Coordinates of C-alpha atoms in Angstrom, one line a residue:
Chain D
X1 CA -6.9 -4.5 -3.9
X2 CA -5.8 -6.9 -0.8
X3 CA -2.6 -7.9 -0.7
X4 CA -0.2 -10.2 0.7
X5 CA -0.3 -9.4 4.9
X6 CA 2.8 -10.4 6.6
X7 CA 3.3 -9.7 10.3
X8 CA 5.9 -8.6 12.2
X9 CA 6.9 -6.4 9.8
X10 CA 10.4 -6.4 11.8
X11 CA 11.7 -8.6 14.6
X12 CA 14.5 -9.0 17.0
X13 CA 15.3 -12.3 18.2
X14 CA 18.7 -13.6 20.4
X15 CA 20.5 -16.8 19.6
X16 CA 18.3 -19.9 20.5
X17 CA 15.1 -18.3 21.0
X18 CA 12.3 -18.8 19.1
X19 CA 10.3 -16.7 16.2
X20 CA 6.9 -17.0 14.7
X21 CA 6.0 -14.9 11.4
X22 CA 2.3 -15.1 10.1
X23 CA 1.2 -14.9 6.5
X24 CA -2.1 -14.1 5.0
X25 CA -2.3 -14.5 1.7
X26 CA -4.8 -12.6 -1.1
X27 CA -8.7 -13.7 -0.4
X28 CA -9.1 -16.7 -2.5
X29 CA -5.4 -17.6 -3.2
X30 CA -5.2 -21.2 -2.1
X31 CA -1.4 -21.5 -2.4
X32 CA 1.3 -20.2 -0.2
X33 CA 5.2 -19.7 -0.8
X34 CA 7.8 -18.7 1.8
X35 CA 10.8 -17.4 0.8
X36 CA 14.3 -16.7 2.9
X37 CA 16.5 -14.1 1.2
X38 CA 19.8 -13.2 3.2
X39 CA 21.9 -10.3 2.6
X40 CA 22.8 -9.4 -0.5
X41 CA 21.5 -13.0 -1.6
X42 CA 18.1 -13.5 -3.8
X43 CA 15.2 -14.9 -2.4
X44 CA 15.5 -19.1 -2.2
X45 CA 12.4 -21.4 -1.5
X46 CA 11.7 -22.7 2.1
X47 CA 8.2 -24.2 1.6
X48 CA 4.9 -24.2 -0.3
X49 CA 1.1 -25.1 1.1
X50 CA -2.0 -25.9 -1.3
X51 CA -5.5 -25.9 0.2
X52 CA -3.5 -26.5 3.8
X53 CA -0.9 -29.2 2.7
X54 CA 2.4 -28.9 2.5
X55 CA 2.9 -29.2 -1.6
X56 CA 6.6 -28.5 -2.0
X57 CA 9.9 -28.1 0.1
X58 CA 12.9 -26.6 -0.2
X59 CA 16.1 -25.5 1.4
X60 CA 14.1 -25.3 4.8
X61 CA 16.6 -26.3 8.1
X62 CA 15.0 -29.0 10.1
X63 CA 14.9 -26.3 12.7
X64 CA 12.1 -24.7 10.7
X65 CA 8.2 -25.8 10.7
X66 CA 5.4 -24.2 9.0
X67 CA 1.3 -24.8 8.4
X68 CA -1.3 -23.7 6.8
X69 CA -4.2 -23.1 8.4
X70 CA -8.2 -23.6 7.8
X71 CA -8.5 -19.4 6.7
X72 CA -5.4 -20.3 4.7
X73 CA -3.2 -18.0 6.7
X74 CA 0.2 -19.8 7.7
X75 CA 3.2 -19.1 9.9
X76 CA 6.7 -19.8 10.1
X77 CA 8.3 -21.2 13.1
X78 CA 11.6 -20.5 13.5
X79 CA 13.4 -22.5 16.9
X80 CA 17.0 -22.0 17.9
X81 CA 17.6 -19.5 15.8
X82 CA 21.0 -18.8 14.6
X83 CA 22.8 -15.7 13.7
X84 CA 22.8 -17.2 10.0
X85 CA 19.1 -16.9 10.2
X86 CA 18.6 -13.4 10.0
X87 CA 17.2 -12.5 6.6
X88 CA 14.2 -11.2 5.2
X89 CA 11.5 -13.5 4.9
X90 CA 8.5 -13.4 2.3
X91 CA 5.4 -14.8 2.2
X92 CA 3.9 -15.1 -1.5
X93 CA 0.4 -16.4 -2.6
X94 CA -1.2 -17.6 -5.7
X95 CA -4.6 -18.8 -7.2
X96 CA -4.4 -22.2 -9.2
X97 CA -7.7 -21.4 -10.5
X98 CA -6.2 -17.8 -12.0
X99 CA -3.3 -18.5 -12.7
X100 CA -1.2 -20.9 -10.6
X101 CA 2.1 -19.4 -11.6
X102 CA 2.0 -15.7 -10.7
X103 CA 3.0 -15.1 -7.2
X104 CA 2.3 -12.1 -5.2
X105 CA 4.9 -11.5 -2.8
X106 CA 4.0 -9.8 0.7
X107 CA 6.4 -6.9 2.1
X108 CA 8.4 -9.5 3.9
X109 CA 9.0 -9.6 7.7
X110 CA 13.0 -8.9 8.5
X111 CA 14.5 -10.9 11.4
X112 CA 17.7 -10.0 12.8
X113 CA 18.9 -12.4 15.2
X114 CA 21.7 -11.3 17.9
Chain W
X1 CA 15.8 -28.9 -12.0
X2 CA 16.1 -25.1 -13.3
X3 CA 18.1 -22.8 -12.7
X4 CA 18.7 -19.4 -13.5
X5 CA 21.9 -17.0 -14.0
X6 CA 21.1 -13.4 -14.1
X7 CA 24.8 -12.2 -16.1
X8 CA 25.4 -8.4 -14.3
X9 CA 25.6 -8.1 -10.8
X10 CA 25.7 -4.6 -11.2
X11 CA 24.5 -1.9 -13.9
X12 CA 25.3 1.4 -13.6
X13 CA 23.8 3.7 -16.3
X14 CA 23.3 7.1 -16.8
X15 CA 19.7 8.7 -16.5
X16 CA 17.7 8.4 -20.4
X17 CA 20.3 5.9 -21.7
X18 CA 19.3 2.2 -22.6
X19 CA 19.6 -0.4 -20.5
X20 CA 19.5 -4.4 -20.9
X21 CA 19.7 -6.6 -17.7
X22 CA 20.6 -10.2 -19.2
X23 CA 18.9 -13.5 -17.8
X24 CA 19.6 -17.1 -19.1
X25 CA 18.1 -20.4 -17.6
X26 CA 18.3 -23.6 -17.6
X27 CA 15.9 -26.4 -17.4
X28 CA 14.6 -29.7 -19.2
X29 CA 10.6 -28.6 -19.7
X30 CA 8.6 -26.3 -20.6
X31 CA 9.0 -22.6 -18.0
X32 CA 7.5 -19.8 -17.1
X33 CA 9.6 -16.5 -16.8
X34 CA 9.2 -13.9 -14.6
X35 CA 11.0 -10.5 -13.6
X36 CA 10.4 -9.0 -10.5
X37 CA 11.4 -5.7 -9.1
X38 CA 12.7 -5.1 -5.3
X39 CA 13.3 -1.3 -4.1
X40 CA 15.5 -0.5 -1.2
X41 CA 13.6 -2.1 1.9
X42 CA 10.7 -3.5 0.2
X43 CA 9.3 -6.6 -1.2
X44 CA 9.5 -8.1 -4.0
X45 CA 6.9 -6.3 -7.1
X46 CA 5.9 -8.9 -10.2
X47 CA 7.2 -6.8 -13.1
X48 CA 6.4 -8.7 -16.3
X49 CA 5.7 -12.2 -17.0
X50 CA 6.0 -15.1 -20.2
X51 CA 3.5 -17.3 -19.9
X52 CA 2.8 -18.6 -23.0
X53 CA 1.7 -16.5 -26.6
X54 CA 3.7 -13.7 -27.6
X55 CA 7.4 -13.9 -27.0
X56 CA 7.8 -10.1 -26.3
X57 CA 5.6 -9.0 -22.9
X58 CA 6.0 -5.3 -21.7
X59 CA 5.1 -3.7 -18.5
X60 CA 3.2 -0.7 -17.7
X61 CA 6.6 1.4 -17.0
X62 CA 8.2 0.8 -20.1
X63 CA 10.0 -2.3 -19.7
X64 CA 10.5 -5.1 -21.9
X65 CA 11.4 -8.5 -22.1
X66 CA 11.5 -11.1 -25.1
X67 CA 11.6 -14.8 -24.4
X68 CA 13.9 -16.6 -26.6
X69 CA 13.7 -20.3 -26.9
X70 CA 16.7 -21.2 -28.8
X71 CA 19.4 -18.8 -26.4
X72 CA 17.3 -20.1 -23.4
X73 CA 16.6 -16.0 -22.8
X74 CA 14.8 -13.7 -21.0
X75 CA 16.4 -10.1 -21.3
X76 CA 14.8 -6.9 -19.6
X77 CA 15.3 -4.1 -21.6
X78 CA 14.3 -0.2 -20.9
X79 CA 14.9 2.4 -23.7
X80 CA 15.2 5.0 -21.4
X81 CA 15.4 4.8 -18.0
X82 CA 14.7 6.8 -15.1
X83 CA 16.4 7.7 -11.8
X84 CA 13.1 6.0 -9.9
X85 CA 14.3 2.7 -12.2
X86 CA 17.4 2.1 -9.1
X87 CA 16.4 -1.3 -7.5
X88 CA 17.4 -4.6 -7.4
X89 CA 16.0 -6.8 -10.5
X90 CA 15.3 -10.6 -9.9
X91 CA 14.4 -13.0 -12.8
X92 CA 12.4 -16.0 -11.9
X93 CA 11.6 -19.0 -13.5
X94 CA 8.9 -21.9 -12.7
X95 CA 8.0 -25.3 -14.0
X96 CA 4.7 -24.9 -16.5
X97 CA 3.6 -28.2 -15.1
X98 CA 4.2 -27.6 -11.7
X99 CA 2.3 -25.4 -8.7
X100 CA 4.0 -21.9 -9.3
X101 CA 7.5 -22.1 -7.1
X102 CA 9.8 -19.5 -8.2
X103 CA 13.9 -20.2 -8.6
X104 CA 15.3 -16.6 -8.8
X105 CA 18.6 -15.4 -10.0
X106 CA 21.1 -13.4 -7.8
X107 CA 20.0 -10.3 -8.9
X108 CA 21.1 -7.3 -10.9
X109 CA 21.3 -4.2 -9.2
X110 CA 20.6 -1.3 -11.4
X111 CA 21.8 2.0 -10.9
X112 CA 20.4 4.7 -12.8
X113 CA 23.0 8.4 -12.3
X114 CA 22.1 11.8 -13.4

C-alpha cells in the first residue's frame, strides 16, 4: 500500500539559508500534519492542513511557512534557519472520512543545519 | 489542553521477560490514545490504538494496551519480549472531537538484552 512520501530524505543546510521539505500524503487522505522532533525530544506539532487550509497550528516559529497544495501535497519552508532547527521532521496524513484520528506518519526528512 | 507523561525514560529488560511501559494523560474531554513505535533512524510506526469499544486493543506483535478511564491510563504491556522489540515508544493522545493532532509523550526507550 502507498505511504506517506517525504522528500529529501536528508538535508544539509548553513545558518540563515533557506530549506524546503515536500510531503505527499496517502491517495485520498485530505489532512496533513507536520511534526518537528529534535534530539532525543518527541515529536511536537508545527501545523495541520484540511482540504488545503490551514486547520491547526502549533509551536511553529514565525520563521516557518507551510501550504497545501491542489494534489494535496504540502511543503515546509524553513528561512533563516538556526542551528536549533535541526531535527527530524515528519509529515503525517489522515482521512476524516476513515478515520480522522489515525495518522500515518512518513519516514521523516532529517535537517542538520551548520 | 492534553497532555501526556510517559513515566520511564528508559526500560531495560532482559530478552522473554515482561515488560510494561506506563502512560498517563491528562485532559478535560473525551481522547483517543495511541502508541506508536520509532526504530533507530526511522519514522514513526502506529502500533495500537483506543478509539472507542473495548478497553483492551492488542497489536499484531503481541502488544497490549488497556485504556483505563478512572487512572486516566494507557499502559503497553508485552509478555515476552524480543530483542527486535529495542525502539523508542511514544504514546499519543488526540481530541475525539477534534481533526486527529497528536500530543506525544517523551518517549520510553526500551531496551530488550540477551
Amino acid at each position: 500500500a502507498a505511504g506517506v512520501i517525504q522528500s529529501p530524505r536528508h538535508l544539509i543546510k548553513e545558518k540563515r539559508e533557506t530549506a524546503t521539505l515536500k510531503c505527499y500524503p496517502i491517495p485520498r487522505h485530505d489532512t496533513v500534519y507536520w511534526y518537528q522532533q529534535g534530539p532525543g525530544q518527541d515529536p511536537q506539532f508545527l501545523i495541520s492542513f484540511y482540504e488545503k487550509m490551514q486547520s491547526d497550528k502549533g509551536s511553529i516559529p514565525d520563521r516557518f511557512s507551510a501550504q497545501q497544495f491542489s494534489d494535496y501535497h504540502s511543503e515546509l519552508n524553513m528561512s533563516s534557519l538556526e542551528l536549533g532547527d535541526s531535527a527530524l521532521y515528519f509529515c503525517a496524513s489522515s482521512s476524516r472520512h476513515s478515520g480522522a484520528n489515525v495518522l500515518t506518519f512518513g519516514a521523516g526528512s532529517r535537517l542538520t543545519v551548520l | 489542553a492534553q497532555s501526556v507523561t510517559q513515566l520511564d525514560s528508559q526500560v531495560p529488560v532482559f530478552e522473554e521477560a515482561p515488560v510494561e511501559l506506563r502512560c498517563n494523560y491528562s485532559s478535560s474531554v473525551s481522547v483517543y490514545l495511541f502508541w506508536y513505535v520509532q526504530y533507530p533512524n526511522q519514522g514513526l510506526q502506529l502500533l495500537l490504538k483506543y478509539l472507542s469499544g473495548s478497553t483492551l486493543v492488542e497489536s499484531i506483535n503481541g502488544f497490549e494496551a488497556e485504556f483505563n478511564k478512572s487512572q486516566t491510563s494507557f499502559h503497553l504491556r508485552k509478555p515476552s519480549v524480543h530483542i527486535s522489540d529495542t525502539a523508542e515508544y511514544f504514546c499519543a493522545v488526540s481530541e475525539a472531537s477534534q481533526g486527529g493532532k497528536l500530543i506525544f509523550g517523551q518517549g520510553t526507550e526500551l531496551s530488550v538484552k540477551p
